Short mmCIF file of C-alpha atoms (C1' of nucleotides) in Angstrom, two decimals:
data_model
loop_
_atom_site.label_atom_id
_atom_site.label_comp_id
_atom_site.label_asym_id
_atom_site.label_seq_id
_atom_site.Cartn_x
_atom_site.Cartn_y
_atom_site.Cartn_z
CA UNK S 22 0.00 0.00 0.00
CA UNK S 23 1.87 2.54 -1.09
CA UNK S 24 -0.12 5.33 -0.94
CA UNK S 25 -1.41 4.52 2.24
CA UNK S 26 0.87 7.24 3.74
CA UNK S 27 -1.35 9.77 1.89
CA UNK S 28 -4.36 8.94 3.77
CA UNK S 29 -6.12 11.04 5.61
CA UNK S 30 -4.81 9.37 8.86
CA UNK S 31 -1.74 9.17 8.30
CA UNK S 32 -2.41 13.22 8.56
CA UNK S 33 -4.01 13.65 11.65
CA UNK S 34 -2.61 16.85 13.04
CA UNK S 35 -1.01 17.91 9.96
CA UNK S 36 -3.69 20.44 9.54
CA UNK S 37 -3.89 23.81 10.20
CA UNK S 38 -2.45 23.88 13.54
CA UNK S 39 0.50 21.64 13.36
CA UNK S 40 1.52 23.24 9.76
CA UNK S 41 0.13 26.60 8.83
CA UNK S 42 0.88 25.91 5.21
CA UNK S 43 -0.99 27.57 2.77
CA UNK S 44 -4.17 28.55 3.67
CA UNK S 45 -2.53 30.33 6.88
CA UNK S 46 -0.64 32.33 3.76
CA UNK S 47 -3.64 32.33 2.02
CA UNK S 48 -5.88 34.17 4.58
CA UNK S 49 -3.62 36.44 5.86
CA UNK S 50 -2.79 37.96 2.58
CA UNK S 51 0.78 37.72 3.53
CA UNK S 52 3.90 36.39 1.20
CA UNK S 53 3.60 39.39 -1.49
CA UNK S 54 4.03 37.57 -5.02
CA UNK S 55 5.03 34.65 -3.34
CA UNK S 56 1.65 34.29 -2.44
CA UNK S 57 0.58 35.28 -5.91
CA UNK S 58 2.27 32.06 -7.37
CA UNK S 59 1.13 29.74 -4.82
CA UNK S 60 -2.53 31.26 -6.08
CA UNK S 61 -1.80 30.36 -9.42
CA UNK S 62 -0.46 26.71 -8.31
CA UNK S 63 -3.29 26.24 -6.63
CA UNK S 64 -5.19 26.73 -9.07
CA UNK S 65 -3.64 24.94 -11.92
CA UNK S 66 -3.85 22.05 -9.54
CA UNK S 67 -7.64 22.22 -8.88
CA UNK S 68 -7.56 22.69 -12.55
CA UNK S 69 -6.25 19.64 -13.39
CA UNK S 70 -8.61 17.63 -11.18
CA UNK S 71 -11.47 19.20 -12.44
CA UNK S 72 -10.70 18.25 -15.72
CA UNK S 73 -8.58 14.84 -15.26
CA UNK S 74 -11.78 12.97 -15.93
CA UNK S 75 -12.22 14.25 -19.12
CA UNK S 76 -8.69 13.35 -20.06
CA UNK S 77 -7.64 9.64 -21.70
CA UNK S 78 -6.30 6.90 -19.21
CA UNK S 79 -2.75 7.30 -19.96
CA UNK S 80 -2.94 10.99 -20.09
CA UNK S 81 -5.15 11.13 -16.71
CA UNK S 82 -2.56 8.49 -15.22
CA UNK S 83 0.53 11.06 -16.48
CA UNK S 84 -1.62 14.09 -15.00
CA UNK S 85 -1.85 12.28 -11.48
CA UNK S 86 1.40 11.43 -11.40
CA UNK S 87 2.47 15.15 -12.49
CA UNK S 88 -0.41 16.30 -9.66
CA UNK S 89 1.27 13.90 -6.84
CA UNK S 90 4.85 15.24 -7.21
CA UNK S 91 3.48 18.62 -7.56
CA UNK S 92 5.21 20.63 -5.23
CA UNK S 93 2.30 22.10 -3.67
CA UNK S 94 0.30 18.82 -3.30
CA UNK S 95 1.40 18.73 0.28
CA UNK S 96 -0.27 22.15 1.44
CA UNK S 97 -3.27 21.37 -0.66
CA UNK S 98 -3.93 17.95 0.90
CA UNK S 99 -3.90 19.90 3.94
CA UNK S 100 -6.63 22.59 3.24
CA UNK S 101 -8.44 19.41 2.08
CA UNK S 102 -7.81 17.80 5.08
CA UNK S 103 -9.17 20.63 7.10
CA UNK S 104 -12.29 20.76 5.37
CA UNK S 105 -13.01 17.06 5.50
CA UNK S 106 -12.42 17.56 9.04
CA UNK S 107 -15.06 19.92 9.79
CA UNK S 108 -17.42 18.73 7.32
CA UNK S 109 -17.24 15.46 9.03
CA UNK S 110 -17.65 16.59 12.42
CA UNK S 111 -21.14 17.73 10.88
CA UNK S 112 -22.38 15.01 9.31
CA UNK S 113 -21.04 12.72 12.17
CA UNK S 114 -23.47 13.57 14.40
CA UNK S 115 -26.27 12.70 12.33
CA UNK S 116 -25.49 9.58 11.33
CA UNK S 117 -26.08 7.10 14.40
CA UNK S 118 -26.63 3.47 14.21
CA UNK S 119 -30.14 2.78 13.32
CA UNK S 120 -32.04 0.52 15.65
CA UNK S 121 -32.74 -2.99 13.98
CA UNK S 122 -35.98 -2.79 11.65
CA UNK S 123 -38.98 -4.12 13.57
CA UNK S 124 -40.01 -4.47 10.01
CA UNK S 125 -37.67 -6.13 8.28
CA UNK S 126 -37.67 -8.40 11.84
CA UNK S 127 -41.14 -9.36 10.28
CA UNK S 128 -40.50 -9.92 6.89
CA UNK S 129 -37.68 -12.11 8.32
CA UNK S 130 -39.66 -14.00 10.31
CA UNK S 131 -42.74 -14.29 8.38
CA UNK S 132 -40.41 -16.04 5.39
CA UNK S 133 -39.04 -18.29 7.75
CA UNK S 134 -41.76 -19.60 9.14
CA UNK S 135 -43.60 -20.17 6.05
CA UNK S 136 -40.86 -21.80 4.70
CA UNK S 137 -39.60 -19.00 1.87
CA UNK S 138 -36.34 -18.04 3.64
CA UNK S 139 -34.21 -20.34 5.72
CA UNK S 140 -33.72 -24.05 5.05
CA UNK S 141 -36.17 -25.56 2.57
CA UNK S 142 -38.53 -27.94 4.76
CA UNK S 143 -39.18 -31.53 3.26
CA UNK S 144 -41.98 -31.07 0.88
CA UNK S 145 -42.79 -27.31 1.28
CA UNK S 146 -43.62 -25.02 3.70
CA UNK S 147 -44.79 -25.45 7.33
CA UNK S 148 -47.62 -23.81 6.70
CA UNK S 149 -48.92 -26.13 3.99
CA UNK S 150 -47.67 -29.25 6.64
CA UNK S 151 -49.60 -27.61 9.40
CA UNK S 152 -52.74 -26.72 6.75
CA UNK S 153 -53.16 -30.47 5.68
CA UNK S 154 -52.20 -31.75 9.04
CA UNK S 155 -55.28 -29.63 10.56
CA UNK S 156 -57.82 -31.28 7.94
CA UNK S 157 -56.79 -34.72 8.61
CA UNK S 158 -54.99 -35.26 5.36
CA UNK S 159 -57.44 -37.48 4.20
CA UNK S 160 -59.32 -35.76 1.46
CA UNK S 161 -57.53 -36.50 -1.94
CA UNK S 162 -58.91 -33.31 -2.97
CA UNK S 163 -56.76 -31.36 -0.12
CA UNK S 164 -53.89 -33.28 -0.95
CA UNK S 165 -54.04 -32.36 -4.56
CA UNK S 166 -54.47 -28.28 -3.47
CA UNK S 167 -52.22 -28.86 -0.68
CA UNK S 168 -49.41 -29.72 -3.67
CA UNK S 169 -50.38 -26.95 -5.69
CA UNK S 170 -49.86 -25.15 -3.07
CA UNK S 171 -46.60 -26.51 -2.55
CA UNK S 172 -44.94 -25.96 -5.80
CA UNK S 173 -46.29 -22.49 -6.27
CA UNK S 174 -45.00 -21.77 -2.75
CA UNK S 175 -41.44 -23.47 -4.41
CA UNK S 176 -41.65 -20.93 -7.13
CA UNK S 177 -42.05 -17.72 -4.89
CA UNK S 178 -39.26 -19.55 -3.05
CA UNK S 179 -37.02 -19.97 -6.29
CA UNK S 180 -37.92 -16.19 -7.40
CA UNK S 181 -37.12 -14.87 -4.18
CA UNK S 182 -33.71 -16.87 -3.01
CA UNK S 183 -32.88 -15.94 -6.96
CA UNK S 184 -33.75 -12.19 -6.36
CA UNK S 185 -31.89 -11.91 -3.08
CA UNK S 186 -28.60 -13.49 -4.89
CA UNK S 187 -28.59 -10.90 -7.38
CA UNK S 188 -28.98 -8.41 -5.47
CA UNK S 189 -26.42 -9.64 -3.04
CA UNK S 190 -24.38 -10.09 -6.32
CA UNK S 191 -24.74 -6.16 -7.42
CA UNK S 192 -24.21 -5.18 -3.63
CA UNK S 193 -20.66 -6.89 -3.50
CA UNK S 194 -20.05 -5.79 -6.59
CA UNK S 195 -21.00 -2.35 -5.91
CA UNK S 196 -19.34 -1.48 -2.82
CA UNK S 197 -16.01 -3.03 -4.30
CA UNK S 198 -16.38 -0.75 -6.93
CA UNK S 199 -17.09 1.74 -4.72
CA UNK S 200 -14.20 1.21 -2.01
CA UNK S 201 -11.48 0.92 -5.39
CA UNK S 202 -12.59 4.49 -6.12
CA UNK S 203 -12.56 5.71 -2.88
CA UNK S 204 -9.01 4.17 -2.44
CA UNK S 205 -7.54 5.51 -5.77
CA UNK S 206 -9.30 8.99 -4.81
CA UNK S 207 -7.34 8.62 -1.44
CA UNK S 208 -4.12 9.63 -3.76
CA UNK S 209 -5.94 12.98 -4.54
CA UNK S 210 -8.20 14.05 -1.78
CA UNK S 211 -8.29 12.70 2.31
CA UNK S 212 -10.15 9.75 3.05
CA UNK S 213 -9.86 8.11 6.51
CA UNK S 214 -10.82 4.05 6.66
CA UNK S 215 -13.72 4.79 8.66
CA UNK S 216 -15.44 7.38 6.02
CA UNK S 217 -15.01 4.04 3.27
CA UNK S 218 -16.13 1.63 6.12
CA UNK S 219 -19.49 4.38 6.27
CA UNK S 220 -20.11 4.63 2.68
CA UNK S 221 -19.85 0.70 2.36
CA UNK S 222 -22.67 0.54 5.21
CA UNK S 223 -24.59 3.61 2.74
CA UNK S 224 -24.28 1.38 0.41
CA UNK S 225 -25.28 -1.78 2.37
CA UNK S 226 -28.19 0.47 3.42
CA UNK S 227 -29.51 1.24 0.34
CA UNK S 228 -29.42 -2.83 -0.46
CA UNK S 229 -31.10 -3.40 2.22
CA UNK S 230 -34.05 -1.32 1.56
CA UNK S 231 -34.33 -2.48 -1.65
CA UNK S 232 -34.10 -6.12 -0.08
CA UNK S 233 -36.92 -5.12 2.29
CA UNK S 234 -39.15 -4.53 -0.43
CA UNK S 235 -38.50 -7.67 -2.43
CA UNK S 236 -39.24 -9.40 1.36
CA UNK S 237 -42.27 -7.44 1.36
CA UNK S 238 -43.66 -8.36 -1.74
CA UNK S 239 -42.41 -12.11 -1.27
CA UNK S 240 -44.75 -11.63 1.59
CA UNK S 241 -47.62 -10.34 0.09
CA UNK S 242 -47.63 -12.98 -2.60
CA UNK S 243 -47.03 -16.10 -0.22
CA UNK S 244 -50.50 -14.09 1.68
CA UNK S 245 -52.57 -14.37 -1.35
CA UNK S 246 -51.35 -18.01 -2.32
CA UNK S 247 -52.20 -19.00 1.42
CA UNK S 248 -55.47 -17.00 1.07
CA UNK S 249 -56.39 -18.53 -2.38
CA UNK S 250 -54.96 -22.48 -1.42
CA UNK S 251 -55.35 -22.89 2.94
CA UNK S 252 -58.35 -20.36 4.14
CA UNK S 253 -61.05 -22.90 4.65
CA UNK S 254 -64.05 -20.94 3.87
CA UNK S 255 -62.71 -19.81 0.57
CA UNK S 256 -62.63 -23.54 -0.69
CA UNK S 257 -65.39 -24.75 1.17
CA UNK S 258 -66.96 -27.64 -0.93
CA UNK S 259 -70.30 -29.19 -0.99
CA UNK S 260 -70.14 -32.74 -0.01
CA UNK S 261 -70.55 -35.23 -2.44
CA UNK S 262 -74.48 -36.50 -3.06
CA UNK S 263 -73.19 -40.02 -1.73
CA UNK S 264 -71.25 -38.76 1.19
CA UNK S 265 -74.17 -36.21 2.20
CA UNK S 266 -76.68 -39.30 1.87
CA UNK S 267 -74.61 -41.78 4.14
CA UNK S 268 -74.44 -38.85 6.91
CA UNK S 269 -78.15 -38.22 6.64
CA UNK S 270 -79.05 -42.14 6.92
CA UNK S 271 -76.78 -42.72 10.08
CA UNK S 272 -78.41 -39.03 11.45
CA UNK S 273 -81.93 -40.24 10.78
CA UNK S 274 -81.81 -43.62 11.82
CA UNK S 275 -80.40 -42.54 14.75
CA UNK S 276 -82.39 -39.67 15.30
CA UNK S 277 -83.14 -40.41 19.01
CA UNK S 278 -79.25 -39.86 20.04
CA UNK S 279 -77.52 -38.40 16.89
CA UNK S 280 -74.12 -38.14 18.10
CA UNK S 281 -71.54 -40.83 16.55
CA UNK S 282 -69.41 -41.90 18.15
CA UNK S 283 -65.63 -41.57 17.73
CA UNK S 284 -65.50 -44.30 16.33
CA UNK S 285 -68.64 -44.51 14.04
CA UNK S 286 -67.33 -40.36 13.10
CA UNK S 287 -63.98 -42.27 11.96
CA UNK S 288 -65.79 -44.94 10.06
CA UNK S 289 -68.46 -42.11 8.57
CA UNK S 290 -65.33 -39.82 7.65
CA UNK S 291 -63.84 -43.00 5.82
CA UNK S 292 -67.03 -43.91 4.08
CA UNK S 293 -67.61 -40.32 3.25
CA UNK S 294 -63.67 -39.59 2.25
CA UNK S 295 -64.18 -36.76 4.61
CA UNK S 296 -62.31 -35.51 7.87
CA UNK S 297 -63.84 -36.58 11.69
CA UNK S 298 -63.66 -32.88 12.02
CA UNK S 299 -66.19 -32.73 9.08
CA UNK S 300 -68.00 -35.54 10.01
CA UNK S 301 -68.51 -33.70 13.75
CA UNK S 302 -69.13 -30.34 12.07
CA UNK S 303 -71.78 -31.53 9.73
CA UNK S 304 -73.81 -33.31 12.42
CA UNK S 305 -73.23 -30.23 14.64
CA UNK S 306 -74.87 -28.38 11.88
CA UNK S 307 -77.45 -30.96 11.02
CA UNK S 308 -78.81 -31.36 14.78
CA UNK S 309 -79.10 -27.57 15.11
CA UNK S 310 -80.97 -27.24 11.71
CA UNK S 311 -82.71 -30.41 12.35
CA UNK S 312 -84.23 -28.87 15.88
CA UNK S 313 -84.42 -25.14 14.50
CA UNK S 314 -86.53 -26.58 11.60
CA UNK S 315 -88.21 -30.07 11.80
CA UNK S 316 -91.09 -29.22 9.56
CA UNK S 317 -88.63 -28.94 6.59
CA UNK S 318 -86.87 -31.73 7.15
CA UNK S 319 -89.97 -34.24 7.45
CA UNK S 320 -89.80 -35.04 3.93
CA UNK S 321 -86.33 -35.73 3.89
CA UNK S 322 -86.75 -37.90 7.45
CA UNK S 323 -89.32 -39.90 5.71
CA UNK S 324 -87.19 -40.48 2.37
CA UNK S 325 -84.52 -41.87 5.20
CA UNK S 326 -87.25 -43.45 6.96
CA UNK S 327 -88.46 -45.41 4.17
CA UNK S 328 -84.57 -46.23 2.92
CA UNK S 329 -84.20 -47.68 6.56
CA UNK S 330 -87.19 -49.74 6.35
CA UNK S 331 -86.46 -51.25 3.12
CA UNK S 332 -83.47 -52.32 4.47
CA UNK S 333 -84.87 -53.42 7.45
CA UNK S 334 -87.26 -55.12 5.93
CA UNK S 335 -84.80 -56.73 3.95
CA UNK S 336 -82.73 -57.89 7.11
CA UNK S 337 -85.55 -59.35 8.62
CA UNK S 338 -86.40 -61.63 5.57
CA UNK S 339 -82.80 -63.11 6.31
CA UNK S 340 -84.31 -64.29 9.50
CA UNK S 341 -81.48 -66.11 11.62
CA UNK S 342 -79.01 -63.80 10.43
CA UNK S 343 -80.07 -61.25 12.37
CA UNK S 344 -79.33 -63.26 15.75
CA UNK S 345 -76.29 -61.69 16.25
CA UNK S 346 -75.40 -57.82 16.87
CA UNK S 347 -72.38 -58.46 15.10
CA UNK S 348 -73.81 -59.15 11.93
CA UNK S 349 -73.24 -56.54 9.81
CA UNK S 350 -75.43 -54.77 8.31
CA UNK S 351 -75.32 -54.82 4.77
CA UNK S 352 -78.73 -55.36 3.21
CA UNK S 353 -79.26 -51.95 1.91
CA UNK S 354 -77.73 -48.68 2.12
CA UNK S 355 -79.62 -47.49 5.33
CA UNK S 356 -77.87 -50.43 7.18
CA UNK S 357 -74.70 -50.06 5.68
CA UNK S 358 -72.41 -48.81 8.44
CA UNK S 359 -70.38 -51.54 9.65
CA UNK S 360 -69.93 -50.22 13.43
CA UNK S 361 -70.69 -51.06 17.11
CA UNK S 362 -73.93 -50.04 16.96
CA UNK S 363 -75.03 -50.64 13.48
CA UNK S 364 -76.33 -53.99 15.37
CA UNK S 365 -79.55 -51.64 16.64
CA UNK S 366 -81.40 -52.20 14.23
CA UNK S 367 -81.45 -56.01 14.31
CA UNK S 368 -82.37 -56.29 18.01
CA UNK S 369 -85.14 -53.90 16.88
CA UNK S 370 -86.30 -56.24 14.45
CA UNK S 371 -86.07 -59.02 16.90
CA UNK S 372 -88.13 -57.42 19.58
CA UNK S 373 -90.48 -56.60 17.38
CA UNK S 374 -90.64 -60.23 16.46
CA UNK S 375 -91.07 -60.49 19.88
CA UNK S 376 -88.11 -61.84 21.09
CA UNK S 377 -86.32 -60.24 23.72
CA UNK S 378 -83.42 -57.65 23.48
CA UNK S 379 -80.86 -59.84 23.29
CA UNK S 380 -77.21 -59.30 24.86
CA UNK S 381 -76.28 -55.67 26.76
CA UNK S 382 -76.45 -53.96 23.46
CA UNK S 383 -79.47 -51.97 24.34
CA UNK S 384 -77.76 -48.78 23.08
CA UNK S 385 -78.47 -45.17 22.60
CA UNK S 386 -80.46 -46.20 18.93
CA UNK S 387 -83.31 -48.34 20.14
CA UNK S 388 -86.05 -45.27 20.16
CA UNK S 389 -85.17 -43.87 16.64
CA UNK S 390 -84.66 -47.96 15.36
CA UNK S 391 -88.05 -48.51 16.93
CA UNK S 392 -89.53 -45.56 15.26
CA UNK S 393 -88.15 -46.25 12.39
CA UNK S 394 -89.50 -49.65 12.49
CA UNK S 395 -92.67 -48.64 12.73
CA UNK S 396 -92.22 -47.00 9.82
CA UNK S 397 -91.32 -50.54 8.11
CA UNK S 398 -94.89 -51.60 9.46
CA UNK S 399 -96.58 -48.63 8.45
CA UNK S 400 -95.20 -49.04 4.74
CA UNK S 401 -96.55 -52.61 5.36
CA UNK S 402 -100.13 -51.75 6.29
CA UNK S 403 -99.18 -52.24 10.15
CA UNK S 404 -99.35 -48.57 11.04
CA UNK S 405 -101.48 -47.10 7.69
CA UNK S 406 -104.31 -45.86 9.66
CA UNK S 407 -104.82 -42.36 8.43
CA UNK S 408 -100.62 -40.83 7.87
CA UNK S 409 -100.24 -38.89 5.29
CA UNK S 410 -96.91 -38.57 4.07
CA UNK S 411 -95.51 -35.67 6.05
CA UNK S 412 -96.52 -37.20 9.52
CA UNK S 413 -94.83 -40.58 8.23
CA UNK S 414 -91.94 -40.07 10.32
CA UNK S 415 -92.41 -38.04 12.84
CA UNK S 416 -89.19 -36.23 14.79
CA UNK S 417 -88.68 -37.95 17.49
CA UNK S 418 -86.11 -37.12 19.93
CA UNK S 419 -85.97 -33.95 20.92
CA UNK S 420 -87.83 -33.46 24.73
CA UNK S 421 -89.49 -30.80 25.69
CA UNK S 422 -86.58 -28.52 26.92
CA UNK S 423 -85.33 -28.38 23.31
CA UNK S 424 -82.27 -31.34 23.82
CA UNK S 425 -82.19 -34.17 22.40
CA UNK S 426 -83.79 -36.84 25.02
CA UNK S 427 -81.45 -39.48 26.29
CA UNK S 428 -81.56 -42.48 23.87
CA UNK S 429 -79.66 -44.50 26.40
CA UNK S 430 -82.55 -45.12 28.57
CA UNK S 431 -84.51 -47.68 28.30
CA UNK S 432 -87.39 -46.67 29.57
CA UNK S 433 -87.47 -44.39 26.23
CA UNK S 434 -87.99 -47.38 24.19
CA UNK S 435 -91.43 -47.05 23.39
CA UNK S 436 -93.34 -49.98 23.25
CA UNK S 437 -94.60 -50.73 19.51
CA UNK S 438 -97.77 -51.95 20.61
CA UNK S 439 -98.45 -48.43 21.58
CA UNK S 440 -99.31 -47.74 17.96
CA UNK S 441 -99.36 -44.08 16.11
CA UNK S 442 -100.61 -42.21 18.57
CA UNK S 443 -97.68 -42.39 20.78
CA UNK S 444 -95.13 -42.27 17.99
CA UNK S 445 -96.53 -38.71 17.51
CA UNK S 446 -96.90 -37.85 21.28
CA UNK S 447 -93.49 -35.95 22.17
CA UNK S 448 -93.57 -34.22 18.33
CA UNK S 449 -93.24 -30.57 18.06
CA UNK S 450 -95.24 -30.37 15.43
"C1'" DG V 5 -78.25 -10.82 -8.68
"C1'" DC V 6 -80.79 -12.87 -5.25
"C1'" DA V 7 -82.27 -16.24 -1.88
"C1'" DC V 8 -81.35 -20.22 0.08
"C1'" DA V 9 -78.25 -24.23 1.26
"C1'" DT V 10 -74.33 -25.68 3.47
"C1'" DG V 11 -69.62 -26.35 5.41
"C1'" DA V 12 -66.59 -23.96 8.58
"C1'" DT V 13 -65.53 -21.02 12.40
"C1'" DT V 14 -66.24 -18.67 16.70
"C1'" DT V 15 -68.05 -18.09 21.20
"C1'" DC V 16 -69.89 -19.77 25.19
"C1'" DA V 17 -71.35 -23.12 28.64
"C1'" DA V 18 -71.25 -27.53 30.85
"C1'" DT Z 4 -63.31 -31.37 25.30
"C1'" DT Z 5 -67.65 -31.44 23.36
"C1'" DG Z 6 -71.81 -29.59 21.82
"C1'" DA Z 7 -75.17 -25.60 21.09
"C1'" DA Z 8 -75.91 -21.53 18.93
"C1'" DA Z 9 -74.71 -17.75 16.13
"C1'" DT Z 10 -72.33 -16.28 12.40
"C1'" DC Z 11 -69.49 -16.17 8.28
"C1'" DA Z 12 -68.48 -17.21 3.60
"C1'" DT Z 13 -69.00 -19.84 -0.31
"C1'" DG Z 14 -71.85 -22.89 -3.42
"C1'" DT Z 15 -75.98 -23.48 -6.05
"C1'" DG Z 16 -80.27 -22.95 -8.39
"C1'" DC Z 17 -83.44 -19.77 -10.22
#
DNA sequence: GCACATGATTTCAA
DNA sequence: TTGAAATCATGTGC
């Protein structure tokens, strides 16, 4: 580093003070001609830098060497000196260290966690992990959106890691640029390591903000692929007519206790290719529109009704087959679900038959499988004494405080000898 | 575009 | 934790 003695350090207290030097001749007008020709130096000097960019390489390189022998280099590098000196002592003061940018802190953050910045997560993002992981992961359909999501969440990622590199890139290559200049511009004018070290942090700066807003609008497009892919209610979907009819026979022909179990919700959600969380959210919603609104769902309770009976019907023609609980249900669609209690119905049928209930299994079913068997018999002529179709199948059920009654009693079981009139009895309407 | 249906979410209570 | 009730937001049929 040879011109490393030229730096402005290696002038500290060379100024004014320590060396009067010219501008001490300069301002007080002493030195006669003398001082006349040092004018005239001076300015042939300032001259030549003003105009040594307009000049060829070789000629420039000539003029700066002709400029750094120059014989009154010396005192000009010290009235430079002196006015860096000041002027820095102004700006020095304004130019603290920032605080770290709560924003950026976000951006940063936000990235990470959904999986744009940092390590790249098997498969995609957390986000998308956490999104499927929260709907069971079961639906093919979520799955399939869930991967879209994924590799348009990989191309944001791509963009943005490809973004950041360049601009990382231009930033290096900037501030080297930048500190060469300042270093040849050292031979010429003062420049102290620190003043370089700030403009490469200027410079670092002015990436930065420029980084924050590629950050920002990473973040704004990973929001709208979240909000168009993961937000629930945006891509709510109707259930499928098969799915929506399997829920609606287990919720009718178990009207007097509709709450599945966790295990019949698991074997519904299978059957349905839904989620237990759907399975427990539809009959949420069914029971409370079911109660709010039993008139309009009469017709539909009968269509179940009569579904149920056929297969009843059906199961009962099989005769020793329906001995055991266990025997699963599979003459029809209304006695398709092969679960626990899917053996109701059967001991219905048998105590109808007049056999007793046979076993423990005297579950929470018996009054809607009992009403619903009377159905069968009305459909048979049993029960045909004056129902019109909307008072077919009555809703059963609900008590008088609004709840559901509780199925699990026996005593509930109404007796099918009782005929119509008590079917109706605890009806709303 | 509107009304209604429907799946999901939120809030609250038990 | 579960279910009731209210509500939201989207789907669907006219």
């Amino acid at each position: 580093m040879d011109e490393q003695p030229r730096l402005m350090h290696s002038h500290a207290g060379v100024g004014m003070a320590g060396h009067p030097g010219l501008s001490q001749h300069m301002q007080d007008g002493t030195g006669g001609t003398d001082s006349e020709g040092r004018k005239q130096d001076i300015g042939d000097i300032l001259q030549q830098i003003m105009t040594i960019t307009d000049q060829s390489l070789d000629e420039a390189q000539a003029r700066k060497h002709a400029l750094n022998c120059h014989r009154m280099k010396p005192a000009l590098f010290n009235v430079l000196c002196e006015i860096k000196e000041k002027t820095v002592l102004s700006i020095r003061g304004a130019q603290e260290e920032e605080p770290p940018d709560a924003q950026l802190m976000r951006l940063d953050n936000m990235l990470l966690a959904e999986g744009v910045s940092g390590p790249e997560k098997g498969g995609g993002s957390a986000a998308a992990a956490a999104a499927a992981a929260a709907s069971g992961g079961a639906n093919t359909d979520n799955s399939a959106e869930h991967s879209d999501y994924r590799a348009k969440l990989s191309q944001i990622r791509q963009i943005y890691h490809t973004e950041l590199e360049k601009y990382e890139q231009a930033c290096n290559e900037f501030t080297t640029h930048v500190m060469n200049l300042l270093r040849e511009q050292s031979r010429t004018r003062p420049i102290s390591p620190k003043e370089i070290e700030r403009m490469v942090n200027i410079i670092h700066r002015k990436f930065s903000s420029i980084q924050m807003q590629l950050k920002q609008s990473t973040c704004e497009a990973v929001m709208i692929l979240r909000s168009r892919f993961l937000d629930a209610r945006r891509k709510r979907r109707n259930f499928n007519k098969q799915a929506t009819e399997i829920l609606n026979e287990y919720f009718y022909s178990h009207l007097s206790n509709p709450y599945p179990s966790e295990e019949a919700k698991e074997e519904l959600a299978k059957k349905c290719s839904i989620t237990v969380s759907q399975v427990s959210n539809w009959f949420g919603n069914k029971r409370i529109r079911y109660k709010k609104n039993i008139g309009k769902f009469q017709e539909e309770a009968n269509m179940y009704a009569a579904k149920t009976a056929v297969s009843a019907a059906s199961v009962s023609a099989h005769g020793s087959q329906a001995n055991s609980p266990s025997t699963p249900n599979s003459a029809g669609s209304a006695g398709s679900f092969n679960m626990s209690n899917s053996g109701d119905l059967f001991m219905s049928v048998q105590s109808l038959n007049g056999d007793s209930y046979q076993g423990a299994q005297v579950g929470a079913n018996v009054q809607s499988q009992v009403d619903t068997l009377r159905h069968v018999i009305s459909q048979t002529g049993g029960y045909s004494d004056g129902l019109t179709a909307s008072q077919m199948y009555s809703p059963q059920g609900i008590n008088a405080n609004g709840g559901w009654q509780d199925a699990a009693t026996p005593s509930s079981v109404t007796s099918p000898t009782e005929g119509p009139g008590s079917v109706h009895s605890d009806t709303s309407n």
